[in-house]
mmCIF file of N, CA and C in Angstrom:
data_model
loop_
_atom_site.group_PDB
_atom_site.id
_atom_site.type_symbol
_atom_site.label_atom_id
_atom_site.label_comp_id
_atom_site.label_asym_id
_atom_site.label_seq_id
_atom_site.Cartn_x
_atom_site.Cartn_y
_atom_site.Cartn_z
ATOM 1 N N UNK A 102 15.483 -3.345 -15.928
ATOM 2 C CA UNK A 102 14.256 -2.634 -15.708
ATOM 3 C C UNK A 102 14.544 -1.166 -15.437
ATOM 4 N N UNK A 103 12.985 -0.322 -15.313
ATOM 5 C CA UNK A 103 13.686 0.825 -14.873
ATOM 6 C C UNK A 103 12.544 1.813 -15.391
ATOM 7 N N UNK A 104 12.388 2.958 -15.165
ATOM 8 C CA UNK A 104 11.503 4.105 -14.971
ATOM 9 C C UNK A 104 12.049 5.116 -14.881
ATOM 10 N N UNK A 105 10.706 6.196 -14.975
ATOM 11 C CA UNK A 105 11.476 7.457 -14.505
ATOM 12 C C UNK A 105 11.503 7.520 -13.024
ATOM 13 N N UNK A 106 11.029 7.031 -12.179
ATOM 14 C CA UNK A 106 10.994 7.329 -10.483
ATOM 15 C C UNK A 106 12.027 6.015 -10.148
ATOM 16 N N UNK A 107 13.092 7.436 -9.575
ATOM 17 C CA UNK A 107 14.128 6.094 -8.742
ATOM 18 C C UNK A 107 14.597 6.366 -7.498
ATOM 19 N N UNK A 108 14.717 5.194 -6.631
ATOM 20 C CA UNK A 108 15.022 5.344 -5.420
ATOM 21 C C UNK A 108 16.177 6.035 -4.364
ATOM 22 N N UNK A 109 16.016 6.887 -3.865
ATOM 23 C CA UNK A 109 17.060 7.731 -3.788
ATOM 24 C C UNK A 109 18.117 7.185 -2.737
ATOM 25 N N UNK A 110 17.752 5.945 -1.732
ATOM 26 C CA UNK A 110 18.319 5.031 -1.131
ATOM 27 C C UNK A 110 19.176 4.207 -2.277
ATOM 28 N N UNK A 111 18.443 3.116 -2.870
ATOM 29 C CA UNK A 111 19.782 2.217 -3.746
ATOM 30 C C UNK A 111 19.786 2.620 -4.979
ATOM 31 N N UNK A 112 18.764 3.373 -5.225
ATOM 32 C CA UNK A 112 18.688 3.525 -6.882
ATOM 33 C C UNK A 112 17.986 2.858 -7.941
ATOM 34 N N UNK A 113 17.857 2.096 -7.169
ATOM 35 C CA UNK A 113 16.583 1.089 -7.703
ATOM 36 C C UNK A 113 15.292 1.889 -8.598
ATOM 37 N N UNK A 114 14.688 1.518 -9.760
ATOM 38 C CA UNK A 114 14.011 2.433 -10.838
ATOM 39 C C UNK A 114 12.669 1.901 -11.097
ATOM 40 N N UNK A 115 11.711 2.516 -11.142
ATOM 41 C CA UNK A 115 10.345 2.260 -10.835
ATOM 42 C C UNK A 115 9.552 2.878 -12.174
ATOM 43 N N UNK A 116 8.501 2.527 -12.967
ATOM 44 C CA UNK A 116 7.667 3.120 -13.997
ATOM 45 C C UNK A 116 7.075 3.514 -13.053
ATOM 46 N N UNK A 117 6.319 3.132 -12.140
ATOM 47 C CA UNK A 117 4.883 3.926 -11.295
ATOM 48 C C UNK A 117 5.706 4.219 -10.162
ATOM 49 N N UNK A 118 4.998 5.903 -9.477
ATOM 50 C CA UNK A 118 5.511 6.622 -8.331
ATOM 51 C C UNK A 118 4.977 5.611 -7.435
ATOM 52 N N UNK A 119 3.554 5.358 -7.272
ATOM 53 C CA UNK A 119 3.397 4.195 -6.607
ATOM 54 C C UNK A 119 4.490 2.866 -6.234
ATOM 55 N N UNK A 120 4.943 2.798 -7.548
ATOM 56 C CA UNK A 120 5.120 1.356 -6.982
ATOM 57 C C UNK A 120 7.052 1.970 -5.904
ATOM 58 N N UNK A 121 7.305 2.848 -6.766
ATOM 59 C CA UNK A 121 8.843 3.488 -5.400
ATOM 60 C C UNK A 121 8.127 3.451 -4.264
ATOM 61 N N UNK A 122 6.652 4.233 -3.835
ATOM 62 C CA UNK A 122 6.498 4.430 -2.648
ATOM 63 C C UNK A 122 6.768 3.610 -1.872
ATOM 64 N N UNK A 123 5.388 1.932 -2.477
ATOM 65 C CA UNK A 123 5.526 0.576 -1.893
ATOM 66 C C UNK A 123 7.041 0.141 -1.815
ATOM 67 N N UNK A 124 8.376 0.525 -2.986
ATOM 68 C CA UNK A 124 9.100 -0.124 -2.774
ATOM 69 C C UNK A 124 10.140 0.322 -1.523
ATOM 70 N N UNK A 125 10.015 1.777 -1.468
ATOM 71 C CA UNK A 125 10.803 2.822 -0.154
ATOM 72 C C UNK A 125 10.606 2.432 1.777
ATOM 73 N N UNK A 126 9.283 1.541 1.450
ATOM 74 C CA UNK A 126 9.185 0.738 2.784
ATOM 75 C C UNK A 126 10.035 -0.162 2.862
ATOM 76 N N UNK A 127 10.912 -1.183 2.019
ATOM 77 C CA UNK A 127 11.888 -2.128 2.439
ATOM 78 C C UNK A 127 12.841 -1.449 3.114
ATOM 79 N N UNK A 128 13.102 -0.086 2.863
ATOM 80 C CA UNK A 128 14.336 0.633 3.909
ATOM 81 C C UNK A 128 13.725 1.236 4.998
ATOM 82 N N UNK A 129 12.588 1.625 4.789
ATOM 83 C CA UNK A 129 12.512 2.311 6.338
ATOM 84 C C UNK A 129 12.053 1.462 7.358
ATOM 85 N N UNK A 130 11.336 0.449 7.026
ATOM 86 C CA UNK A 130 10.720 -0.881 7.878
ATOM 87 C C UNK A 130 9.241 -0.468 8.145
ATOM 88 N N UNK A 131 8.579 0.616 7.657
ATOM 89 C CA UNK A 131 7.573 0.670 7.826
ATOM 90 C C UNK A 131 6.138 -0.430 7.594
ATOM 91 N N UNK A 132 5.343 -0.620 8.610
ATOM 92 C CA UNK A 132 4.365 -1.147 8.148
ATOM 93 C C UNK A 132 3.382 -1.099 8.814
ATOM 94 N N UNK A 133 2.655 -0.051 7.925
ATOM 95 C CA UNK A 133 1.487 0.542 8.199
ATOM 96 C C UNK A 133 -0.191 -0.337 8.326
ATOM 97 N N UNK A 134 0.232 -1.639 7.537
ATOM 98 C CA UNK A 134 -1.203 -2.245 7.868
ATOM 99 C C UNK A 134 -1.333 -2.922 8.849
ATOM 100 N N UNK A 135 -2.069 -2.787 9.964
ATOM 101 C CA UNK A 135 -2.228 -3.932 10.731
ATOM 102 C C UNK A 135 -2.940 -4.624 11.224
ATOM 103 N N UNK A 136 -3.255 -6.011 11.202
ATOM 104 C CA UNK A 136 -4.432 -6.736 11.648
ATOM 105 C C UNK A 136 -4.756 -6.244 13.004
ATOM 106 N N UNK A 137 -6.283 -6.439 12.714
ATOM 107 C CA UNK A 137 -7.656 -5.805 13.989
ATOM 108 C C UNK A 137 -7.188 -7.101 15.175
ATOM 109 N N UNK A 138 -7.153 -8.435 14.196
ATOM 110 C CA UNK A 138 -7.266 -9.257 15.261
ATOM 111 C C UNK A 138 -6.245 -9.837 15.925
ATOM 112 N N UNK A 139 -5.161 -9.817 15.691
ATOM 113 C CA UNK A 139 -3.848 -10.425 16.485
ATOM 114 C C UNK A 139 -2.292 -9.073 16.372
ATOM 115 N N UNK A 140 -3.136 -8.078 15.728
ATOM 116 C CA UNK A 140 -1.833 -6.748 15.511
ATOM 117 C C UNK A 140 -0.355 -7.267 14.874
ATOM 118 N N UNK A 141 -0.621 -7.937 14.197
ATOM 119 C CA UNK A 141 0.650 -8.323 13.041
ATOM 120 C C UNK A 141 0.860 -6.962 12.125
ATOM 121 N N UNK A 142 1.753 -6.483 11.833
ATOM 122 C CA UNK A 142 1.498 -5.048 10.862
ATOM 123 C C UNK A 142 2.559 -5.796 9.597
ATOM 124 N N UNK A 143 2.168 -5.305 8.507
ATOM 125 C CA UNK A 143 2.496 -5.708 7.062
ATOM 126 C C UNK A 143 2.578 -4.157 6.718
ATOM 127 N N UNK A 144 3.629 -4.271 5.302
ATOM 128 C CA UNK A 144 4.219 -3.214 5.009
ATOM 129 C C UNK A 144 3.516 -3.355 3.665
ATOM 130 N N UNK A 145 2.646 -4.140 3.231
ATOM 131 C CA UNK A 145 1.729 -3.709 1.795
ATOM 132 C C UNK A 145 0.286 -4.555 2.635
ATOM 133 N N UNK A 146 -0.516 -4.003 1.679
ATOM 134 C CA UNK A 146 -2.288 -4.361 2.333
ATOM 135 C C UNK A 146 -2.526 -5.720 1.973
ATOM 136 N N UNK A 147 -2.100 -5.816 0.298
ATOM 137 C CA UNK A 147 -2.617 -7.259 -0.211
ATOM 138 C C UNK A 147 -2.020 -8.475 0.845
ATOM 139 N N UNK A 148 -0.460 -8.119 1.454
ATOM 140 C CA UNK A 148 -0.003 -8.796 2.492
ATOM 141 C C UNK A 148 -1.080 -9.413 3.555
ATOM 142 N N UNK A 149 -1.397 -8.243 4.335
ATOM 143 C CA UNK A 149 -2.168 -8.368 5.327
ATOM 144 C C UNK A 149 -3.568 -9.075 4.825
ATOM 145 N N UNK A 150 -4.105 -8.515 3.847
ATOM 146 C CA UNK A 150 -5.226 -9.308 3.734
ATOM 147 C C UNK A 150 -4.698 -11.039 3.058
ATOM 148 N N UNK A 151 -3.767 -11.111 2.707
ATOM 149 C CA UNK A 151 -3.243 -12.499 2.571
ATOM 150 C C UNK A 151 -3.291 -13.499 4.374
ATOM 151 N N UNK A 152 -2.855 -12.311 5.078
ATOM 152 C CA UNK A 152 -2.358 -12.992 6.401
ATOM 153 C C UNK A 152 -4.102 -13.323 6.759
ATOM 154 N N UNK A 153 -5.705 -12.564 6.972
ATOM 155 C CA UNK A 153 -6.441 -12.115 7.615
ATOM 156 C C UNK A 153 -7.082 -13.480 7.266
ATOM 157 N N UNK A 154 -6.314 -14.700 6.112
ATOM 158 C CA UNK A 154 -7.170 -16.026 5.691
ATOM 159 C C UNK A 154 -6.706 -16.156 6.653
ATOM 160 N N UNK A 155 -5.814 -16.436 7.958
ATOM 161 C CA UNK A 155 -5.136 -17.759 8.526
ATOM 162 C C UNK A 155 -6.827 -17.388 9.799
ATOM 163 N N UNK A 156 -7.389 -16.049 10.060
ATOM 164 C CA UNK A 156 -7.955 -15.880 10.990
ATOM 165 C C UNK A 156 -9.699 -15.900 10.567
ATOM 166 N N UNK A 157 -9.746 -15.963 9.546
ATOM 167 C CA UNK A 157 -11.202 -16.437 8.813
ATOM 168 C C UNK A 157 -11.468 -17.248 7.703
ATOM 169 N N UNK A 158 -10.555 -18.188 7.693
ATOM 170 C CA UNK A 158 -10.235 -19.643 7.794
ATOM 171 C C UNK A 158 -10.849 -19.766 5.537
ATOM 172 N N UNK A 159 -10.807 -18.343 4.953
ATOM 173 C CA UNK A 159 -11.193 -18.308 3.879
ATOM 174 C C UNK A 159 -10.234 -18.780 2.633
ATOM 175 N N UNK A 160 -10.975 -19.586 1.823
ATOM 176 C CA UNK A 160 -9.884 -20.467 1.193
ATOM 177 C C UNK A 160 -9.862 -20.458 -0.281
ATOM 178 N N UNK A 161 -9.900 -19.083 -0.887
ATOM 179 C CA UNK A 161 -10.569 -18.597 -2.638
ATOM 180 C C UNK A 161 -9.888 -19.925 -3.848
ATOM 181 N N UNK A 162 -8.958 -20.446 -3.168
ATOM 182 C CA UNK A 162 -8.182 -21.069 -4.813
ATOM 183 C C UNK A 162 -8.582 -22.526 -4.484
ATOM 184 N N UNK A 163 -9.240 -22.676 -5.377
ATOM 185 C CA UNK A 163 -9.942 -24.191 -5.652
ATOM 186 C C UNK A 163 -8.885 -25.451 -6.827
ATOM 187 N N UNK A 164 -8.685 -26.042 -6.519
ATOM 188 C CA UNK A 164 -8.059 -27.235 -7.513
ATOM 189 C C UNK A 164 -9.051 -27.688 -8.024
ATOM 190 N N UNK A 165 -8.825 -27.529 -9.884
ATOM 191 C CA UNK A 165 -10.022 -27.859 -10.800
ATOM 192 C C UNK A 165 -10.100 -29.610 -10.854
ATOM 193 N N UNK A 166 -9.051 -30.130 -10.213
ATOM 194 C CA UNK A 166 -8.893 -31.572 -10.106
ATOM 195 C C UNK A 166 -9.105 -32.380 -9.380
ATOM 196 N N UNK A 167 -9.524 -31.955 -8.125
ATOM 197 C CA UNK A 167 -10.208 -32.301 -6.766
ATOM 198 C C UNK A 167 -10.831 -31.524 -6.162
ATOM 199 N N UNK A 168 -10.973 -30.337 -6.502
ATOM 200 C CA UNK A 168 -11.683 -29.808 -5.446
ATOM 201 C C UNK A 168 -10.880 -29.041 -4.145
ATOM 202 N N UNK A 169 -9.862 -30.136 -3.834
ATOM 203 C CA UNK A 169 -9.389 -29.343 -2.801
ATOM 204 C C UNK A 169 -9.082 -27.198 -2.557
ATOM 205 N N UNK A 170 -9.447 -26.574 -1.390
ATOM 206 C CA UNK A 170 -9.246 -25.497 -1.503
ATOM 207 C C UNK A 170 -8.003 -25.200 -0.795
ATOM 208 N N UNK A 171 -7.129 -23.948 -1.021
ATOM 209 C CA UNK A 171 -6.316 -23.298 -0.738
ATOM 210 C C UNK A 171 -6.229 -21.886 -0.111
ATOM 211 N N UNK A 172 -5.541 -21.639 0.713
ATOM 212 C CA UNK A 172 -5.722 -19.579 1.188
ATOM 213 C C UNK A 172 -5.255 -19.118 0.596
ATOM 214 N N UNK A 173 -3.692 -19.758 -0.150
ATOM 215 C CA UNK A 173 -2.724 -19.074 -0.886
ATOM 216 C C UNK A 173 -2.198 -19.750 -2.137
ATOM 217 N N UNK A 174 -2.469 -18.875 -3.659
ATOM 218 C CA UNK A 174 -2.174 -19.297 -4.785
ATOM 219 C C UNK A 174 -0.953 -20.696 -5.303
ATOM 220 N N UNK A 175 0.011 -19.704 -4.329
ATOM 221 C CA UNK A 175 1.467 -20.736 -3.963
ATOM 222 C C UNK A 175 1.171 -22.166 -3.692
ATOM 223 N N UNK A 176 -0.014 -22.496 -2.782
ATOM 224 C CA UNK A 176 -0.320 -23.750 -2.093
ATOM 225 C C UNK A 176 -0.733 -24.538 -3.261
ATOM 226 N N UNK A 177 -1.928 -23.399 -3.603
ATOM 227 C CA UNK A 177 -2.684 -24.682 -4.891
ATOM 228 C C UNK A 177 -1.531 -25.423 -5.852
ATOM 229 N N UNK A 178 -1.145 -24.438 -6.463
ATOM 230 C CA UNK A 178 0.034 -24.671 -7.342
ATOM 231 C C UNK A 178 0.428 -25.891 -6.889
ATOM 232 N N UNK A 179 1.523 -25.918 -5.968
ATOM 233 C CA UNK A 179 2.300 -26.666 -5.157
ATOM 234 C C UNK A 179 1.492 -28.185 -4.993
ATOM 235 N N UNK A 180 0.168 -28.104 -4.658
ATOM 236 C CA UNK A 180 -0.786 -29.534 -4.678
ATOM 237 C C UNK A 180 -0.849 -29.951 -6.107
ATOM 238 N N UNK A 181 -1.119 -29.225 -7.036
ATOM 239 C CA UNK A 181 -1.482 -29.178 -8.237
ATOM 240 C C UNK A 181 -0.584 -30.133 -8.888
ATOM 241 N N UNK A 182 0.946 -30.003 -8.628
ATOM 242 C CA UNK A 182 1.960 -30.897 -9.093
ATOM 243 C C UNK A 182 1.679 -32.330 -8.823
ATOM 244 N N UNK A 183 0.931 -32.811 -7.980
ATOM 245 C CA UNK A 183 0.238 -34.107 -7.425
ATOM 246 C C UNK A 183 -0.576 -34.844 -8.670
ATOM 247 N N UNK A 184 -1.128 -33.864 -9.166
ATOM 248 C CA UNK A 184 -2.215 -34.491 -10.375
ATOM 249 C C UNK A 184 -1.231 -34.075 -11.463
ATOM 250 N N UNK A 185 -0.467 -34.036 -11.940
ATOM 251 C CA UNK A 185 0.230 -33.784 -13.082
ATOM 252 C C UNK A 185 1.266 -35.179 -13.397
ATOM 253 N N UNK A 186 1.171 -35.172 -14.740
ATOM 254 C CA UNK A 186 2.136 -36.580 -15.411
ATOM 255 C C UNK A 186 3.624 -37.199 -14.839
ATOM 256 N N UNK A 187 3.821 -35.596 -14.182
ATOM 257 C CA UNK A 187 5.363 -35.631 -13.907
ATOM 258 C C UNK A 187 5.651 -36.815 -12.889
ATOM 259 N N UNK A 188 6.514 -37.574 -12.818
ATOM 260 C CA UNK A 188 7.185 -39.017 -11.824
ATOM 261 C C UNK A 188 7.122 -38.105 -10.375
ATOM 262 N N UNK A 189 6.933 -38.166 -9.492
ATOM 263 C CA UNK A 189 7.676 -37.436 -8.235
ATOM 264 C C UNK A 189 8.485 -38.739 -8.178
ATOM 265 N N UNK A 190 9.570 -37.420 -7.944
ATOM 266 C CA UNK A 190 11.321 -37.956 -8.058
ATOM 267 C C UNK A 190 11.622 -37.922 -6.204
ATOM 268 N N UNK A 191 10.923 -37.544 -5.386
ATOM 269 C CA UNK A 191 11.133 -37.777 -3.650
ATOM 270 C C UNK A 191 10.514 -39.023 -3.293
ATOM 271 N N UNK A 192 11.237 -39.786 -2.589
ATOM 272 C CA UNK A 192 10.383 -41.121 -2.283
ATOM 273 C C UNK A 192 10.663 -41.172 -0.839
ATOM 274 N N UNK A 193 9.434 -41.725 0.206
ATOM 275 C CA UNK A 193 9.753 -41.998 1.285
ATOM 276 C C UNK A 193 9.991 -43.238 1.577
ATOM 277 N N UNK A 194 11.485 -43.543 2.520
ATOM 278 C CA UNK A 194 12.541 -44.368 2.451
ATOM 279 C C UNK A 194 11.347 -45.642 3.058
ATOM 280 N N UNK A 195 10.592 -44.976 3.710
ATOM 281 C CA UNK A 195 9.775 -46.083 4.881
ATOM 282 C C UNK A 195 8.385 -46.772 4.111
ATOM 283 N N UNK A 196 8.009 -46.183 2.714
ATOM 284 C CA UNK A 196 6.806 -47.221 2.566
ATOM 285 C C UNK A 196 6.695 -46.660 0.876
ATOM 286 N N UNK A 197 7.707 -45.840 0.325
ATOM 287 C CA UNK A 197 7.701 -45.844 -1.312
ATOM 288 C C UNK A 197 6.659 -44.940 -1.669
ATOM 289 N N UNK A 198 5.973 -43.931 -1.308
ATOM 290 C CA UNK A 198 5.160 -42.689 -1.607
ATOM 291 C C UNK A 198 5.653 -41.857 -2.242
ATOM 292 N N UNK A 199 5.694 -41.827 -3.286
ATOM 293 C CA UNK A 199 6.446 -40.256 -4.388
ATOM 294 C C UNK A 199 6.298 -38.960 -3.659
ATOM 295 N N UNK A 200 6.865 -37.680 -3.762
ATOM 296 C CA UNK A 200 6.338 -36.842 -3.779
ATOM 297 C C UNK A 200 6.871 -35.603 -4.458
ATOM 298 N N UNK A 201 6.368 -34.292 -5.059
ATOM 299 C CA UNK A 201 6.967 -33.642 -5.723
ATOM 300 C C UNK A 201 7.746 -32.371 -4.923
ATOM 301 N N UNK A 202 7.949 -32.440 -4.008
ATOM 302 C CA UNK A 202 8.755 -31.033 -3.300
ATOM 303 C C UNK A 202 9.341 -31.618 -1.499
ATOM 304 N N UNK A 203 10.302 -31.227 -1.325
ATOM 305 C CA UNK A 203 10.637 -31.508 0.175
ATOM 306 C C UNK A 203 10.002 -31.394 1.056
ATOM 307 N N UNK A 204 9.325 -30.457 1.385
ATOM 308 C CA UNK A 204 8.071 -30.471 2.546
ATOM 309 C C UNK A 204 7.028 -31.217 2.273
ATOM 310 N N UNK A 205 6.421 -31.736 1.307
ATOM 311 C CA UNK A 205 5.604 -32.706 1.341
ATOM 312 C C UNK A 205 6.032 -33.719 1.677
ATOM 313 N N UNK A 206 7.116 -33.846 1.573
ATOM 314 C CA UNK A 206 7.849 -35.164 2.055
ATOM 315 C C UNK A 206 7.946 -35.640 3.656
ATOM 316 N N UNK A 207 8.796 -34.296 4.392
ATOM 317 C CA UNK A 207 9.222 -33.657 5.494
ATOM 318 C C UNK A 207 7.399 -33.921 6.476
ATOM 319 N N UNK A 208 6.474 -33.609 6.113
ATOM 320 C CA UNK A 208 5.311 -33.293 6.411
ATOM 321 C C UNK A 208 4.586 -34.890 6.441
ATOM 322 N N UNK A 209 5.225 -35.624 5.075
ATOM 323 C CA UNK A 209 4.128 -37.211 5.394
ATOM 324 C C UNK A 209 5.028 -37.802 6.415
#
């Protein structure tokens, strides 16, 4: 990859000045956003407004297969493998329940 804007810390190369700016916070530790309601500070916004579901309990990603909702894209996904053809290859030793990832497992 690579751009004309590059980082004058590792060198790292960016197409958008923007996106060096966002990326120049992994070295300085800055993080300028911070929640109103518990003061967590995040070093990009979409972050923080990712964090601001756990505190208004808002849940945008819907599974077209149940219904079930999600806060975070990652999650749906992750359920999503549940309704899909694939075998879950994790079995629990105590009553034979498939499942497709270790923490679902860890979690039943």
């Amino acid at each position: 990859g690579g751009g004309p804007h590059c980082c004058d810390i590792c060198g790292k190369r960016f197409t958008h000045l923007r996106s060096l700016e966002r990326h120049h916070l992994v070295h300085t530790g800055e993080r300028p956003h911070r929640c109103p309601q518990c003061g967590r500070s995040f070093s990009r916004l979409g972050n923080l407004e990712r964090h601001q579901r756990i505190h208004t309990g808002e849940r945008p990603y819907g599974c077209d297969a149940c219904g079930k909702r999600f806060s975070r894209v990652e999650y749906l996904k992750r359920h999503q493998l549940i309704h899909s053809n694939e075998k879950a290859t994790l079995k629990c030793s105590h009553c034979g329940t498939g499942f497709s990832d270790v923490e679902q497992l860890k979690n039943h």
